[in-house]
């Protein structure tokens, strides 16, 4: 059984989301960098995005098994955010086969900071070009 809140479980396979790529944007607390990333990736690529935090003690919306199953891709702001995950979550990501992208963005920006938006776009674009 997939773990997650009832609303998350109901939306893992929600057919009304269409075929748009679903991207889970992840930082430590899910308050500044990952919501900014979700906005940038939606605006620049039209992705269906959600923002979460990897640190369950601080995250407003923590990453869950249901959200891992929902996502086509999980983008972490940096390696430290990825390392915060519990081993079972890392294994779940591997088992489900979700594509993982790890950027290199430090925790020193306000929400929607212009420099942060530019860094996210530049680093994600660079990753997309490598994937081709």
mmCIF file of N, CA and C in Angstrom:
data_model
loop_
_atom_site.group_PDB
_atom_site.id
_atom_site.type_symbol
_atom_site.label_atom_id
_atom_site.label_comp_id
_atom_site.label_asym_id
_atom_site.label_seq_id
_atom_site.Cartn_x
_atom_site.Cartn_y
_atom_site.Cartn_z
ATOM 1 N N UNK A 1 0.845 -1.187 0.000
ATOM 2 C CA UNK A 1 0.000 0.000 0.000
ATOM 3 C C UNK A 1 0.885 1.245 0.000
ATOM 4 N N UNK A 2 0.540 2.222 -0.806
ATOM 5 C CA UNK A 2 1.294 3.473 -0.896
ATOM 6 C C UNK A 2 0.947 4.338 0.320
ATOM 7 N N UNK A 3 1.980 4.886 0.970
ATOM 8 C CA UNK A 3 1.776 5.761 2.115
ATOM 9 C C UNK A 3 1.634 7.206 1.648
ATOM 10 N N UNK A 4 0.691 7.912 2.274
ATOM 11 C CA UNK A 4 0.485 9.320 1.970
ATOM 12 C C UNK A 4 -0.864 9.749 2.495
ATOM 13 N N UNK A 5 -1.112 11.047 2.489
ATOM 14 C CA UNK A 5 -2.410 11.538 2.919
ATOM 15 C C UNK A 5 -3.460 11.134 1.886
ATOM 16 N N UNK A 6 -4.703 11.040 2.325
ATOM 17 C CA UNK A 6 -5.777 10.566 1.458
ATOM 18 C C UNK A 6 -5.880 11.380 0.166
ATOM 19 N N UNK A 7 -5.737 12.708 0.262
ATOM 20 C CA UNK A 7 -5.832 13.527 -0.951
ATOM 21 C C UNK A 7 -4.668 13.239 -1.897
ATOM 22 N N UNK A 8 -3.488 12.928 -1.357
ATOM 23 C CA UNK A 8 -2.347 12.575 -2.198
ATOM 24 C C UNK A 8 -2.600 11.243 -2.888
ATOM 25 N N UNK A 9 -3.086 10.287 -2.138
ATOM 26 C CA UNK A 9 -3.339 8.961 -2.712
ATOM 27 C C UNK A 9 -4.359 9.028 -3.837
ATOM 28 N N UNK A 10 -5.387 9.846 -3.653
ATOM 29 C CA UNK A 10 -6.417 9.973 -4.665
ATOM 30 C C UNK A 10 -5.932 10.624 -5.947
ATOM 31 N N UNK A 11 -4.872 11.412 -5.835
ATOM 32 C CA UNK A 11 -4.388 12.147 -6.998
ATOM 33 C C UNK A 11 -3.178 11.531 -7.677
ATOM 34 N N UNK A 12 -2.643 10.442 -7.149
ATOM 35 C CA UNK A 12 -1.486 9.793 -7.786
ATOM 36 C C UNK A 12 -1.806 9.470 -9.243
ATOM 37 N N UNK A 13 -2.980 8.959 -9.493
ATOM 38 C CA UNK A 13 -3.353 8.590 -10.856
ATOM 39 C C UNK A 13 -4.513 9.387 -11.406
ATOM 40 N N UNK A 14 -4.675 10.624 -10.961
ATOM 41 C CA UNK A 14 -5.787 11.451 -11.398
ATOM 42 C C UNK A 14 -5.703 11.695 -12.909
ATOM 43 N N UNK A 15 -6.661 11.158 -13.661
ATOM 44 C CA UNK A 15 -6.632 11.223 -15.126
ATOM 45 C C UNK A 15 -6.831 12.635 -15.666
ATOM 46 N N UNK A 16 -7.362 13.520 -14.857
ATOM 47 C CA UNK A 16 -7.611 14.883 -15.322
ATOM 48 C C UNK A 16 -6.346 15.738 -15.363
ATOM 49 N N UNK A 17 -5.238 15.204 -14.857
ATOM 50 C CA UNK A 17 -3.975 15.933 -14.928
ATOM 51 C C UNK A 17 -3.374 15.864 -16.323
ATOM 52 N N UNK A 18 -3.894 15.000 -17.143
ATOM 53 C CA UNK A 18 -3.419 14.896 -18.519
ATOM 54 C C UNK A 18 -2.041 14.273 -18.619
ATOM 55 N N UNK A 19 -1.384 14.533 -19.726
ATOM 56 C CA UNK A 19 -0.085 13.927 -20.010
ATOM 57 C C UNK A 19 1.093 14.855 -19.702
ATOM 58 N N UNK A 20 0.820 16.011 -19.108
ATOM 59 C CA UNK A 20 1.877 16.954 -18.780
ATOM 60 C C UNK A 20 2.857 16.318 -17.806
ATOM 61 N N UNK A 21 4.141 16.546 -18.030
ATOM 62 C CA UNK A 21 5.178 16.021 -17.145
ATOM 63 C C UNK A 21 4.955 16.535 -15.730
ATOM 64 N N UNK A 22 4.970 15.614 -14.754
ATOM 65 C CA UNK A 22 4.758 15.951 -13.352
ATOM 66 C C UNK A 22 6.113 15.999 -12.647
ATOM 67 N N UNK A 23 6.448 17.184 -12.104
ATOM 68 C CA UNK A 23 7.756 17.399 -11.498
ATOM 69 C C UNK A 23 7.595 17.783 -10.032
ATOM 70 N N UNK A 24 8.247 17.017 -9.170
ATOM 71 C CA UNK A 24 8.255 17.276 -7.742
ATOM 72 C C UNK A 24 9.529 18.055 -7.412
ATOM 73 N N UNK A 25 9.373 19.297 -7.007
ATOM 74 C CA UNK A 25 10.501 20.194 -6.713
ATOM 75 C C UNK A 25 10.784 20.112 -5.221
ATOM 76 N N UNK A 26 12.035 19.800 -4.862
ATOM 77 C CA UNK A 26 12.350 19.473 -3.480
ATOM 78 C C UNK A 26 13.538 20.262 -2.946
ATOM 79 N N UNK A 27 13.318 20.917 -1.802
ATOM 80 C CA UNK A 27 14.408 21.525 -1.049
ATOM 81 C C UNK A 27 14.317 20.972 0.372
ATOM 82 N N UNK A 28 14.957 21.603 1.325
ATOM 83 C CA UNK A 28 14.936 21.044 2.677
ATOM 84 C C UNK A 28 13.578 21.220 3.362
ATOM 85 N N UNK A 29 13.023 22.437 3.349
ATOM 86 C CA UNK A 29 11.762 22.693 4.042
ATOM 87 C C UNK A 29 10.571 22.899 3.118
ATOM 88 N N UNK A 30 10.814 23.082 1.834
ATOM 89 C CA UNK A 30 9.715 23.271 0.891
ATOM 90 C C UNK A 30 9.050 24.629 1.003
ATOM 91 N N UNK A 31 9.787 25.633 1.474
ATOM 92 C CA UNK A 31 9.186 26.946 1.695
ATOM 93 C C UNK A 31 9.662 28.027 0.741
ATOM 94 N N UNK A 32 10.909 27.995 0.311
ATOM 95 C CA UNK A 32 11.456 29.079 -0.507
ATOM 96 C C UNK A 32 11.976 28.596 -1.847
ATOM 97 N N UNK A 33 12.992 27.750 -1.826
ATOM 98 C CA UNK A 33 13.631 27.342 -3.078
ATOM 99 C C UNK A 33 12.744 26.421 -3.905
ATOM 100 N N UNK A 34 12.140 25.407 -3.302
ATOM 101 C CA UNK A 34 11.338 24.486 -4.120
ATOM 102 C C UNK A 34 10.054 25.123 -4.648
ATOM 103 N N UNK A 35 9.336 25.982 -3.897
ATOM 104 C CA UNK A 35 8.190 26.665 -4.515
ATOM 105 C C UNK A 35 8.618 27.598 -5.647
ATOM 106 N N UNK A 36 9.783 28.248 -5.488
ATOM 107 C CA UNK A 36 10.303 29.079 -6.569
ATOM 108 C C UNK A 36 10.598 28.211 -7.785
ATOM 109 N N UNK A 37 11.240 27.061 -7.566
ATOM 110 C CA UNK A 37 11.550 26.148 -8.665
ATOM 111 C C UNK A 37 10.271 25.665 -9.341
ATOM 112 N N UNK A 38 9.262 25.345 -8.559
ATOM 113 C CA UNK A 38 7.993 24.889 -9.133
ATOM 114 C C UNK A 38 7.416 25.960 -10.059
ATOM 115 N N UNK A 39 7.476 27.218 -9.637
ATOM 116 C CA UNK A 39 6.981 28.317 -10.477
ATOM 117 C C UNK A 39 7.801 28.461 -11.751
ATOM 118 N N UNK A 40 9.122 28.407 -11.619
ATOM 119 C CA UNK A 40 9.996 28.573 -12.789
ATOM 120 C C UNK A 40 9.777 27.438 -13.792
ATOM 121 N N UNK A 41 9.733 26.203 -13.314
ATOM 122 C CA UNK A 41 9.575 25.065 -14.230
ATOM 123 C C UNK A 41 8.187 25.043 -14.870
ATOM 124 N N UNK A 42 7.187 25.491 -14.143
ATOM 125 C CA UNK A 42 5.850 25.584 -14.743
ATOM 126 C C UNK A 42 5.829 26.673 -15.814
ATOM 127 N N UNK A 43 6.376 27.824 -15.477
ATOM 128 C CA UNK A 43 6.379 28.957 -16.416
ATOM 129 C C UNK A 43 7.216 28.651 -17.663
ATOM 130 N N UNK A 44 8.417 28.099 -17.466
ATOM 131 C CA UNK A 44 9.333 27.891 -18.589
ATOM 132 C C UNK A 44 9.008 26.663 -19.430
ATOM 133 N N UNK A 45 8.455 25.621 -18.818
ATOM 134 C CA UNK A 45 8.232 24.359 -19.528
ATOM 135 C C UNK A 45 6.774 23.905 -19.561
ATOM 136 N N UNK A 46 5.928 24.520 -18.753
ATOM 137 C CA UNK A 46 4.534 24.100 -18.686
ATOM 138 C C UNK A 46 4.316 22.840 -17.879
ATOM 139 N N UNK A 47 5.310 22.450 -17.057
ATOM 140 C CA UNK A 47 5.196 21.240 -16.252
ATOM 141 C C UNK A 47 4.125 21.399 -15.174
ATOM 142 N N UNK A 48 3.545 20.279 -14.774
ATOM 143 C CA UNK A 48 2.672 20.187 -13.607
ATOM 144 C C UNK A 48 3.613 20.010 -12.421
ATOM 145 N N UNK A 49 3.712 21.004 -11.544
ATOM 146 C CA UNK A 49 4.722 20.979 -10.493
ATOM 147 C C UNK A 49 4.112 21.020 -9.095
ATOM 148 N N UNK A 50 4.849 20.458 -8.163
ATOM 149 C CA UNK A 50 4.530 20.523 -6.746
ATOM 150 C C UNK A 50 5.831 20.799 -6.010
ATOM 151 N N UNK A 51 5.756 21.508 -4.871
ATOM 152 C CA UNK A 51 6.931 21.807 -4.057
ATOM 153 C C UNK A 51 6.800 21.096 -2.715
ATOM 154 N N UNK A 52 7.886 20.442 -2.315
ATOM 155 C CA UNK A 52 7.908 19.723 -1.042
ATOM 156 C C UNK A 52 9.247 19.923 -0.356
ATOM 157 N N UNK A 53 9.289 19.517 0.906
ATOM 158 C CA UNK A 53 10.528 19.536 1.665
ATOM 159 C C UNK A 53 10.971 18.120 1.986
ATOM 160 N N UNK A 54 12.275 17.922 1.984
ATOM 161 C CA UNK A 54 12.837 16.602 2.295
ATOM 162 C C UNK A 54 12.974 16.384 3.798
ATOM 163 N N UNK A 55 13.073 17.453 4.573
ATOM 164 C CA UNK A 55 13.258 17.359 6.024
ATOM 165 C C UNK A 55 11.891 17.371 6.702
ATOM 166 N N UNK A 56 11.467 16.214 7.144
ATOM 167 C CA UNK A 56 10.120 16.077 7.706
ATOM 168 C C UNK A 56 9.895 16.906 8.976
ATOM 169 N N UNK A 57 10.961 17.282 9.682
ATOM 170 C CA UNK A 57 10.818 18.099 10.888
ATOM 171 C C UNK A 57 10.510 19.555 10.570
ATOM 172 N N UNK A 58 10.899 20.023 9.378
ATOM 173 C CA UNK A 58 10.743 21.431 9.030
ATOM 174 C C UNK A 58 9.796 21.668 7.860
ATOM 175 N N UNK A 59 9.540 20.665 7.070
ATOM 176 C CA UNK A 59 8.786 20.855 5.827
ATOM 177 C C UNK A 59 7.314 21.161 6.093
ATOM 178 N N UNK A 60 6.822 22.174 5.404
ATOM 179 C CA UNK A 60 5.392 22.474 5.447
ATOM 180 C C UNK A 60 4.624 21.337 4.778
ATOM 181 N N UNK A 61 5.101 20.913 3.612
ATOM 182 C CA UNK A 61 4.563 19.745 2.910
ATOM 183 C C UNK A 61 5.731 18.786 2.700
ATOM 184 N N UNK A 62 5.844 17.756 3.518
ATOM 185 C CA UNK A 62 6.973 16.826 3.377
ATOM 186 C C UNK A 62 6.778 15.861 2.217
ATOM 187 N N UNK A 63 7.880 15.411 1.682
ATOM 188 C CA UNK A 63 7.835 14.407 0.623
ATOM 189 C C UNK A 63 7.230 13.127 1.198
ATOM 190 N N UNK A 64 6.393 12.473 0.417
ATOM 191 C CA UNK A 64 5.770 11.215 0.833
ATOM 192 C C UNK A 64 5.903 10.184 -0.277
ATOM 193 N N UNK A 65 5.623 8.963 0.072
ATOM 194 C CA UNK A 65 5.652 7.889 -0.911
ATOM 195 C C UNK A 65 4.648 8.169 -2.033
ATOM 196 N N UNK A 66 3.483 8.686 -1.689
ATOM 197 C CA UNK A 66 2.467 8.980 -2.705
ATOM 198 C C UNK A 66 2.964 10.032 -3.691
ATOM 199 N N UNK A 67 3.652 11.057 -3.199
ATOM 200 C CA UNK A 67 4.174 12.092 -4.091
ATOM 201 C C UNK A 67 5.297 11.549 -4.971
ATOM 202 N N UNK A 68 6.084 10.627 -4.443
ATOM 203 C CA UNK A 68 7.112 9.980 -5.258
ATOM 204 C C UNK A 68 6.448 9.212 -6.400
ATOM 205 N N UNK A 69 5.378 8.506 -6.107
ATOM 206 C CA UNK A 69 4.655 7.759 -7.143
ATOM 207 C C UNK A 69 3.985 8.698 -8.137
ATOM 208 N N UNK A 70 3.562 9.875 -7.676
ATOM 209 C CA UNK A 70 2.904 10.853 -8.548
ATOM 210 C C UNK A 70 3.872 11.396 -9.593
ATOM 211 N N UNK A 71 5.121 11.610 -9.209
ATOM 212 C CA UNK A 71 6.082 12.349 -10.031
ATOM 213 C C UNK A 71 6.659 11.540 -11.184
ATOM 214 N N UNK A 72 6.863 12.242 -12.305
ATOM 215 C CA UNK A 72 7.655 11.699 -13.413
ATOM 216 C C UNK A 72 9.130 12.022 -13.192
ATOM 217 N N UNK A 73 9.376 13.120 -12.471
ATOM 218 C CA UNK A 73 10.743 13.573 -12.212
ATOM 219 C C UNK A 73 10.753 14.281 -10.862
ATOM 220 N N UNK A 74 11.848 14.086 -10.114
ATOM 221 C CA UNK A 74 12.033 14.794 -8.857
ATOM 222 C C UNK A 74 13.301 15.627 -9.001
ATOM 223 N N UNK A 75 13.164 16.939 -8.783
ATOM 224 C CA UNK A 75 14.304 17.839 -8.886
ATOM 225 C C UNK A 75 14.648 18.337 -7.484
ATOM 226 N N UNK A 76 15.877 18.071 -7.074
ATOM 227 C CA UNK A 76 16.372 18.526 -5.781
ATOM 228 C C UNK A 76 17.203 19.781 -5.996
ATOM 229 N N UNK A 77 17.118 20.730 -5.063
ATOM 230 C CA UNK A 77 17.878 21.969 -5.204
ATOM 231 C C UNK A 77 19.379 21.732 -5.079
ATOM 232 N N UNK A 78 19.757 20.710 -4.323
ATOM 233 C CA UNK A 78 21.179 20.381 -4.174
ATOM 234 C C UNK A 78 21.322 18.971 -3.600
ATOM 235 N N UNK A 79 22.562 18.519 -3.540
ATOM 236 C CA UNK A 79 22.840 17.161 -3.054
ATOM 237 C C UNK A 79 22.456 17.015 -1.578
ATOM 238 N N UNK A 80 22.618 18.069 -0.802
ATOM 239 C CA UNK A 80 22.267 18.015 0.616
ATOM 240 C C UNK A 80 20.778 17.718 0.799
ATOM 241 N N UNK A 81 19.932 18.315 -0.015
ATOM 242 C CA UNK A 81 18.488 18.065 0.081
ATOM 243 C C UNK A 81 18.179 16.610 -0.237
ATOM 244 N N UNK A 82 18.880 16.051 -1.221
ATOM 245 C CA UNK A 82 18.682 14.640 -1.551
ATOM 246 C C UNK A 82 19.126 13.750 -0.385
ATOM 247 N N UNK A 83 20.246 14.102 0.234
ATOM 248 C CA UNK A 83 20.798 13.285 1.326
ATOM 249 C C UNK A 83 19.921 13.283 2.575
ATOM 250 N N UNK A 84 19.057 14.302 2.736
ATOM 251 C CA UNK A 84 18.147 14.360 3.885
ATOM 252 C C UNK A 84 17.130 13.218 3.843
ATOM 253 N N UNK A 85 16.798 12.745 2.644
ATOM 254 C CA UNK A 85 15.793 11.686 2.512
ATOM 255 C C UNK A 85 16.178 10.461 3.324
ATOM 256 N N UNK A 86 15.166 9.790 3.819
ATOM 257 C CA UNK A 86 15.382 8.514 4.490
ATOM 258 C C UNK A 86 15.728 7.470 3.440
ATOM 259 N N UNK A 87 16.431 6.446 3.847
ATOM 260 C CA UNK A 87 16.859 5.402 2.913
ATOM 261 C C UNK A 87 15.670 4.748 2.212
ATOM 262 N N UNK A 88 14.573 4.575 2.923
ATOM 263 C CA UNK A 88 13.390 3.947 2.295
ATOM 264 C C UNK A 88 12.822 4.838 1.188
ATOM 265 N N UNK A 89 12.914 6.154 1.339
ATOM 266 C CA UNK A 89 12.450 7.066 0.290
ATOM 267 C C UNK A 89 13.376 7.005 -0.923
ATOM 268 N N UNK A 90 14.668 6.954 -0.674
ATOM 269 C CA UNK A 90 15.619 6.823 -1.785
ATOM 270 C C UNK A 90 15.384 5.517 -2.532
ATOM 271 N N UNK A 91 15.121 4.450 -1.785
ATOM 272 C CA UNK A 91 14.851 3.158 -2.410
ATOM 273 C C UNK A 91 13.553 3.204 -3.199
ATOM 274 N N UNK A 92 12.547 3.888 -2.668
ATOM 275 C CA UNK A 92 11.257 4.023 -3.363
ATOM 276 C C UNK A 92 11.450 4.744 -4.700
ATOM 277 N N UNK A 93 12.245 5.814 -4.695
ATOM 278 C CA UNK A 93 12.526 6.551 -5.925
ATOM 279 C C UNK A 93 13.175 5.626 -6.944
ATOM 280 N N UNK A 94 14.129 4.833 -6.496
ATOM 281 C CA UNK A 94 14.807 3.894 -7.397
ATOM 282 C C UNK A 94 13.857 2.811 -7.888
ATOM 283 N N UNK A 95 13.044 2.259 -6.974
ATOM 284 C CA UNK A 95 12.114 1.185 -7.344
ATOM 285 C C UNK A 95 11.065 1.650 -8.355
ATOM 286 N N UNK A 96 10.560 2.872 -8.164
ATOM 287 C CA UNK A 96 9.529 3.413 -9.052
ATOM 288 C C UNK A 96 10.142 3.828 -10.389
ATOM 289 N N UNK A 97 11.424 4.152 -10.370
ATOM 290 C CA UNK A 97 12.099 4.558 -11.602
ATOM 291 C C UNK A 97 11.902 6.018 -11.951
ATOM 292 N N UNK A 98 11.673 6.835 -10.939
ATOM 293 C CA UNK A 98 11.492 8.262 -11.157
ATOM 294 C C UNK A 98 12.841 8.881 -11.526
ATOM 295 N N UNK A 99 12.837 9.714 -12.553
ATOM 296 C CA UNK A 99 14.043 10.436 -12.944
ATOM 297 C C UNK A 99 14.389 11.448 -11.852
ATOM 298 N N UNK A 100 15.669 11.502 -11.455
ATOM 299 C CA UNK A 100 16.127 12.431 -10.427
ATOM 300 C C UNK A 100 17.106 13.424 -11.043
ATOM 301 N N UNK A 101 16.895 14.694 -10.728
ATOM 302 C CA UNK A 101 17.787 15.770 -11.144
ATOM 303 C C UNK A 101 18.255 16.473 -9.878
ATOM 304 N N UNK A 102 19.557 16.694 -9.760
ATOM 305 C CA UNK A 102 20.094 17.394 -8.599
ATOM 306 C C UNK A 102 20.819 18.650 -9.086
ATOM 307 N N UNK A 103 20.304 19.802 -8.661
ATOM 308 C CA UNK A 103 20.911 21.073 -9.009
ATOM 309 C C UNK A 103 21.941 21.449 -7.946
ATOM 310 N N UNK A 104 22.509 22.618 -8.049
ATOM 311 C CA UNK A 104 23.508 23.086 -7.093
ATOM 312 C C UNK A 104 23.138 24.496 -6.644
ATOM 313 N N UNK A 105 22.121 24.570 -5.771
ATOM 314 C CA UNK A 105 21.603 25.854 -5.324
ATOM 315 C C UNK A 105 21.635 25.903 -3.798
ATOM 316 N N UNK A 106 22.384 26.862 -3.267
ATOM 317 C CA UNK A 106 22.525 26.984 -1.817
ATOM 318 C C UNK A 106 21.269 27.583 -1.190
ATOM 319 N N UNK A 107 21.197 27.485 0.123
ATOM 320 C CA UNK A 107 20.035 27.956 0.873
ATOM 321 C C UNK A 107 20.263 29.395 1.344
ATOM 322 N N UNK A 108 20.245 30.335 0.410
ATOM 323 C CA UNK A 108 20.485 31.728 0.796
ATOM 324 C C UNK A 108 19.646 32.701 -0.029
ATOM 325 N N UNK A 109 18.446 32.275 -0.423
ATOM 326 C CA UNK A 109 17.604 33.104 -1.281
ATOM 327 C C UNK A 109 16.211 33.266 -0.690
ATOM 328 N N UNK A 110 15.600 34.389 -1.002
ATOM 329 C CA UNK A 110 14.198 34.596 -0.674
ATOM 330 C C UNK A 110 13.336 33.957 -1.763
ATOM 331 N N UNK A 111 12.077 33.764 -1.455
ATOM 332 C CA UNK A 111 11.114 33.231 -2.411
ATOM 333 C C UNK A 111 11.072 34.127 -3.650
ATOM 334 N N UNK A 112 11.168 33.519 -4.812
ATOM 335 C CA UNK A 112 11.100 34.169 -6.119
ATOM 336 C C UNK A 112 12.192 35.228 -6.330
ATOM 337 N N UNK A 113 13.299 35.114 -5.618
ATOM 338 C CA UNK A 113 14.445 35.999 -5.828
ATOM 339 C C UNK A 113 14.868 35.894 -7.292
ATOM 340 N N UNK A 114 15.159 37.024 -7.910
ATOM 341 C CA UNK A 114 15.509 37.052 -9.332
ATOM 342 C C UNK A 114 16.719 36.179 -9.639
ATOM 343 N N UNK A 115 17.749 36.273 -8.820
ATOM 344 C CA UNK A 115 18.948 35.454 -9.032
ATOM 345 C C UNK A 115 18.637 33.967 -8.885
ATOM 346 N N UNK A 116 17.805 33.627 -7.910
ATOM 347 C CA UNK A 116 17.401 32.233 -7.713
ATOM 348 C C UNK A 116 16.658 31.714 -8.942
ATOM 349 N N UNK A 117 15.712 32.494 -9.444
ATOM 350 C CA UNK A 117 14.957 32.088 -10.641
ATOM 351 C C UNK A 117 15.889 31.846 -11.825
ATOM 352 N N UNK A 118 16.853 32.739 -12.009
ATOM 353 C CA UNK A 118 17.804 32.595 -13.115
ATOM 354 C C UNK A 118 18.688 31.367 -12.941
ATOM 355 N N UNK A 119 19.136 31.106 -11.702
ATOM 356 C CA UNK A 119 19.970 29.930 -11.439
ATOM 357 C C UNK A 119 19.209 28.639 -11.724
ATOM 358 N N UNK A 120 17.972 28.589 -11.270
ATOM 359 C CA UNK A 120 17.147 27.398 -11.499
ATOM 360 C C UNK A 120 16.991 27.166 -12.997
ATOM 361 N N UNK A 121 16.616 28.199 -13.727
ATOM 362 C CA UNK A 121 16.405 28.068 -15.175
ATOM 363 C C UNK A 121 17.684 27.638 -15.875
ATOM 364 N N UNK A 122 18.783 28.277 -15.543
ATOM 365 C CA UNK A 122 20.061 27.970 -16.189
ATOM 366 C C UNK A 122 20.520 26.533 -15.877
ATOM 367 N N UNK A 123 20.458 26.141 -14.612
ATOM 368 C CA UNK A 123 20.912 24.798 -14.244
ATOM 369 C C UNK A 123 19.986 23.715 -14.785
ATOM 370 N N UNK A 124 18.678 23.954 -14.759
ATOM 371 C CA UNK A 124 17.757 22.949 -15.289
ATOM 372 C C UNK A 124 17.897 22.836 -16.802
ATOM 373 N N UNK A 125 18.030 23.971 -17.495
ATOM 374 C CA UNK A 125 18.240 23.951 -18.945
ATOM 375 C C UNK A 125 19.498 23.156 -19.293
ATOM 376 N N UNK A 126 20.556 23.377 -18.539
ATOM 377 C CA UNK A 126 21.813 22.661 -18.779
ATOM 378 C C UNK A 126 21.608 21.159 -18.592
ATOM 379 N N UNK A 127 20.866 20.784 -17.579
ATOM 380 C CA UNK A 127 20.575 19.363 -17.366
ATOM 381 C C UNK A 127 19.747 18.797 -18.524
ATOM 382 N N UNK A 128 18.755 19.547 -18.985
ATOM 383 C CA UNK A 128 17.903 19.094 -20.086
ATOM 384 C C UNK A 128 18.745 18.865 -21.351
ATOM 385 N N UNK A 129 19.688 19.738 -21.611
ATOM 386 C CA UNK A 129 20.531 19.602 -22.798
ATOM 387 C C UNK A 129 21.426 18.378 -22.698
ATOM 388 N N UNK A 130 21.922 18.090 -21.484
ATOM 389 C CA UNK A 130 22.737 16.885 -21.285
ATOM 390 C C UNK A 130 21.926 15.630 -21.521
ATOM 391 N N UNK A 131 20.646 15.672 -21.156
ATOM 392 C CA UNK A 131 19.782 14.492 -21.277
ATOM 393 C C UNK A 131 19.459 14.158 -22.732
ATOM 394 N N UNK A 132 19.608 15.132 -23.625
ATOM 395 C CA UNK A 132 19.302 14.892 -25.049
ATOM 396 C C UNK A 132 20.399 14.135 -25.665
#
